[in-house]
């Protein structure tokens, strides 16, 4: 098969197979062709991976920050050198156009490895002077073995966004990719070894949700970082709580994007396109509820439709193509079923709405107008290329409606009124906000959600606090006084 890896899992520095695990067929979404067959991890494989991570951790944490950082930065360089090859693999795994994967996947993973590799040498505690000469110092310590569990939309990026800060802090990791996209995390593990990571520092096990559940409940695990849906997040958070484990939850959203009538319409349309159709709409932070002020609604819709008609849909390996298939037949059918719900509940279909009759899991970029707040398409995360356009009159009204959701991942506003832009973002109930742009996630900036969209932050210096803890050391310079 075209992309058959040496084996399903990567443990203790090498590929490991166990064909007793349930088969996982990897399907190229553009054609439906099976490109690799892997096997889900058996309990023995999970045990082996956790033992390896546990054993490797002390040695890895004992290395100087400079040494650990060098490994991560070397890995970043290797990823960049192999960007083309890794991007072709990512396109096969996910169906996302090569035009996207060349700039948003291994490159983003490399950014995380480079950024956290750069921080590693300066991770420290602090000195806190107290009265009478006593003082406290704090030691920043690794948590131990961390488990990373990934969604299928950005498999390379997720493997690195979790692995890089975890390893920077001296932890080791067992990463379980989504079974829909299991290939690229194996490459990340290979590259880390090539860059000089000791064996066992970064392991990959394949599997369905049951493998994830096994990892999350294991007493050897100190921390769980999940990227996935809210229902999975609830289960994983609860299971982790039982063992009092640290968690980071990067979950779903139904984010608002507000376009005021003074906005630059061309930029707002670009933002709406990026925030709804990049990666065929399979992005957690997408601004899928686009609130457009009434005065410019028809102009906005007309320009949006005009530009969507120029999307180049087709073979994702053709670098000219900018809109690819969805990740799986199942995900496409879910998105198509929401199109039916939108129509049935009275929304006006202004663009797309259908499956595209070629091999593979393609559907058209789809826009509904006249969507109201209670329609299913305005309330539930679709995770596909379906945009809802809602009308509004006033700032106060739109902010309340934008926040009227259980989710709080991202939110954006397009306006040329400076003070209004800042008032709106101050009022947004969301972890990641945008003014006059949408969906950018550079490694330097914290990324994550509030409300049901998650707990904790990825990227930026903040991620360090989620992968390390402080030990407090009180030092007395005086005699000990006791009451009796
Ligand atoms: P799922 O929640 O279905 O799965 C996420 C991961 O969790 C998968 O690897 C899955 O394995 C695993 N899993 C499932 N059940 C359990 C369990 N009980 N214990 C441990 N692990 C489990 O999400 P999808 O893969 O369908 O991804 C789409 C979702 O991810 C969307 O809601 C999206 O918004 C969100 N997402 C959030 C991002 C963020 O940063 N906030 C970024 C990207 C996506 P398996 O696949 O084998 O079931």
Short mmCIF file of N, CA and C and ligand atoms in Angstrom, two decimals, residues 149-153 158 176-180 207-210 212-213 216 226-230 232-233 235-236 250-253 283-284 331 381 383 409 447 453 458, ligand 1:
data_model
loop_
_atom_site.label_atom_id
_atom_site.label_comp_id
_atom_site.label_asym_id
_atom_site.label_seq_id
_atom_site.Cartn_x
_atom_site.Cartn_y
_atom_site.Cartn_z
N UNK A 149 -3.85 13.25 23.04
CA UNK A 149 -4.85 12.58 22.19
C UNK A 149 -5.32 13.58 21.16
N UNK A 150 -5.27 13.18 19.88
CA UNK A 150 -5.50 14.15 18.82
C UNK A 150 -6.77 13.95 18.03
N UNK A 151 -7.27 15.05 17.47
CA UNK A 151 -8.36 15.01 16.48
C UNK A 151 -7.74 14.79 15.10
N UNK A 152 -8.59 14.67 14.07
CA UNK A 152 -8.08 14.28 12.75
C UNK A 152 -7.83 15.44 11.80
N UNK A 153 -8.13 16.67 12.24
CA UNK A 153 -8.04 17.75 11.25
C UNK A 153 -6.63 18.30 11.04
N UNK A 158 -1.11 18.95 15.76
CA UNK A 158 -1.53 18.57 17.12
C UNK A 158 -0.45 17.74 17.81
N UNK A 176 -1.66 9.53 21.11
CA UNK A 176 -2.57 8.71 20.31
C UNK A 176 -3.27 9.61 19.28
N UNK A 177 -2.93 9.39 18.00
CA UNK A 177 -3.62 10.17 16.97
C UNK A 177 -5.05 9.66 16.81
N UNK A 178 -5.87 10.45 16.12
CA UNK A 178 -7.19 9.95 15.74
C UNK A 178 -6.99 8.77 14.79
N UNK A 179 -7.84 7.77 14.89
CA UNK A 179 -7.65 6.60 14.01
C UNK A 179 -7.94 6.97 12.55
N UNK A 180 -8.59 8.11 12.32
CA UNK A 180 -8.86 8.55 10.94
C UNK A 180 -7.58 9.04 10.26
N UNK A 207 -5.03 3.86 17.79
CA UNK A 207 -6.20 3.22 18.38
C UNK A 207 -7.46 4.04 18.34
N UNK A 208 -8.54 3.38 18.67
CA UNK A 208 -9.84 4.01 18.76
C UNK A 208 -9.98 4.61 20.15
N UNK A 209 -11.17 5.11 20.44
CA UNK A 209 -11.41 5.76 21.73
C UNK A 209 -11.06 4.89 22.92
N UNK A 210 -11.20 3.56 22.78
CA UNK A 210 -10.91 2.69 23.94
C UNK A 210 -9.44 2.74 24.32
N UNK A 212 -7.56 5.41 23.89
CA UNK A 212 -7.46 6.71 24.58
C UNK A 212 -7.90 6.56 26.03
N UNK A 213 -9.00 5.86 26.23
CA UNK A 213 -9.54 5.70 27.59
C UNK A 213 -8.56 4.94 28.49
N UNK A 216 -5.80 7.34 29.49
CA UNK A 216 -6.22 8.41 30.40
C UNK A 216 -6.36 7.90 31.83
N UNK A 226 -6.03 16.80 25.45
CA UNK A 226 -6.93 16.27 24.40
C UNK A 226 -7.31 17.38 23.43
N UNK A 227 -7.29 17.07 22.15
CA UNK A 227 -7.97 17.91 21.16
C UNK A 227 -9.08 17.06 20.58
N UNK A 228 -10.31 17.50 20.76
CA UNK A 228 -11.43 16.70 20.28
C UNK A 228 -12.74 17.42 20.51
N UNK A 229 -13.82 16.66 20.47
CA UNK A 229 -15.14 17.26 20.59
C UNK A 229 -15.51 17.45 22.07
N UNK A 230 -16.54 18.22 22.32
CA UNK A 230 -16.99 18.45 23.69
C UNK A 230 -17.44 17.14 24.37
N UNK A 232 -16.42 14.08 23.92
CA UNK A 232 -15.21 13.31 24.29
C UNK A 232 -14.48 14.02 25.42
N UNK A 233 -14.42 15.35 25.32
CA UNK A 233 -13.75 16.13 26.36
C UNK A 233 -14.34 15.88 27.73
N UNK A 235 -15.87 13.21 28.77
CA UNK A 235 -15.50 11.86 29.25
C UNK A 235 -14.04 11.84 29.73
N UNK A 236 -13.17 12.44 28.92
CA UNK A 236 -11.74 12.38 29.23
C UNK A 236 -11.43 13.20 30.50
N UNK A 250 -8.76 20.98 24.45
CA UNK A 250 -8.99 21.85 23.28
C UNK A 250 -10.17 21.27 22.55
N UNK A 251 -11.33 21.88 22.73
CA UNK A 251 -12.55 21.24 22.25
C UNK A 251 -13.22 22.04 21.13
N UNK A 252 -14.47 21.75 20.90
CA UNK A 252 -15.14 22.31 19.73
C UNK A 252 -15.65 23.73 19.93
N UNK A 253 -16.29 24.25 18.90
CA UNK A 253 -16.81 25.61 18.97
C UNK A 253 -17.95 25.87 18.01
N UNK A 283 -12.21 23.01 11.00
CA UNK A 283 -11.33 23.73 11.91
C UNK A 283 -12.15 24.10 13.15
N UNK A 284 -11.58 23.79 14.32
CA UNK A 284 -12.34 23.97 15.56
C UNK A 284 -12.74 25.41 15.82
N UNK A 331 -17.86 12.04 7.94
CA UNK A 331 -17.87 13.47 8.25
C UNK A 331 -18.63 14.25 7.17
N UNK A 381 -22.09 22.47 16.44
CA UNK A 381 -20.87 22.46 15.65
C UNK A 381 -21.04 21.47 14.50
N UNK A 383 -18.63 21.16 11.81
CA UNK A 383 -17.29 20.69 11.43
C UNK A 383 -17.24 20.30 9.96
N UNK A 409 -14.81 29.16 22.08
CA UNK A 409 -13.45 28.94 21.57
C UNK A 409 -12.87 30.22 20.96
N UNK A 447 -3.55 29.84 22.72
CA UNK A 447 -4.70 29.38 21.93
C UNK A 447 -5.53 28.44 22.79
N UNK A 453 -15.74 25.05 25.52
CA UNK A 453 -14.71 24.81 24.50
C UNK A 453 -13.36 24.41 25.08
N UNK A 458 -2.96 26.21 24.77
CA UNK A 458 -1.80 25.67 24.06
C UNK A 458 -0.97 26.84 23.53
P1 LIG B 1 -13.41 13.22 18.90
O1 LIG B 1 -13.80 13.92 20.14
O2 LIG B 1 -14.34 12.25 18.32
O3 LIG B 1 -12.03 12.45 19.13
C1 LIG B 1 -10.85 13.09 19.61
C2 LIG B 1 -9.85 12.04 20.04
O4 LIG B 1 -10.26 11.44 21.27
C3 LIG B 1 -9.69 10.89 19.04
O5 LIG B 1 -8.34 10.51 18.99
C4 LIG B 1 -10.57 9.83 19.66
O6 LIG B 1 -10.26 8.54 19.23
C5 LIG B 1 -10.29 10.02 21.13
N1 LIG B 1 -11.31 9.47 22.02
C6 LIG B 1 -12.62 9.21 21.77
N2 LIG B 1 -13.24 8.74 22.86
C7 LIG B 1 -12.31 8.71 23.86
C8 LIG B 1 -12.34 8.35 25.25
N3 LIG B 1 -13.44 7.92 25.86
N4 LIG B 1 -11.19 8.47 25.97
C9 LIG B 1 -10.06 8.92 25.38
N5 LIG B 1 -9.96 9.27 24.07
C10 LIG B 1 -11.08 9.19 23.32
O7 LIG B 1 -13.05 14.38 17.87
P2 LIG B 1 -12.72 14.28 16.31
O8 LIG B 1 -11.48 13.47 16.11
O9 LIG B 1 -13.97 13.93 15.59
O10 LIG B 1 -12.31 15.80 16.02
C11 LIG B 1 -13.23 16.81 15.81
C12 LIG B 1 -13.46 17.63 17.07
O11 LIG B 1 -12.23 18.14 17.56
C13 LIG B 1 -14.32 18.83 16.85
O12 LIG B 1 -15.27 18.98 17.87
C14 LIG B 1 -13.36 19.98 16.87
O13 LIG B 1 -13.94 21.20 17.19
C15 LIG B 1 -12.36 19.53 17.86
N6 LIG B 1 -11.09 20.21 17.64
C16 LIG B 1 -10.68 21.14 18.57
C17 LIG B 1 -9.53 21.85 18.37
C18 LIG B 1 -9.05 22.84 19.38
O14 LIG B 1 -7.87 23.13 19.39
N7 LIG B 1 -9.89 23.39 20.24
C19 LIG B 1 -8.72 21.66 17.17
C20 LIG B 1 -9.20 20.63 16.29
C21 LIG B 1 -10.37 19.95 16.54
P3 LIG B 1 -11.07 7.97 17.97
O15 LIG B 1 -10.93 8.96 16.89
O16 LIG B 1 -10.40 6.70 17.70
O17 LIG B 1 -12.49 7.83 18.46
#
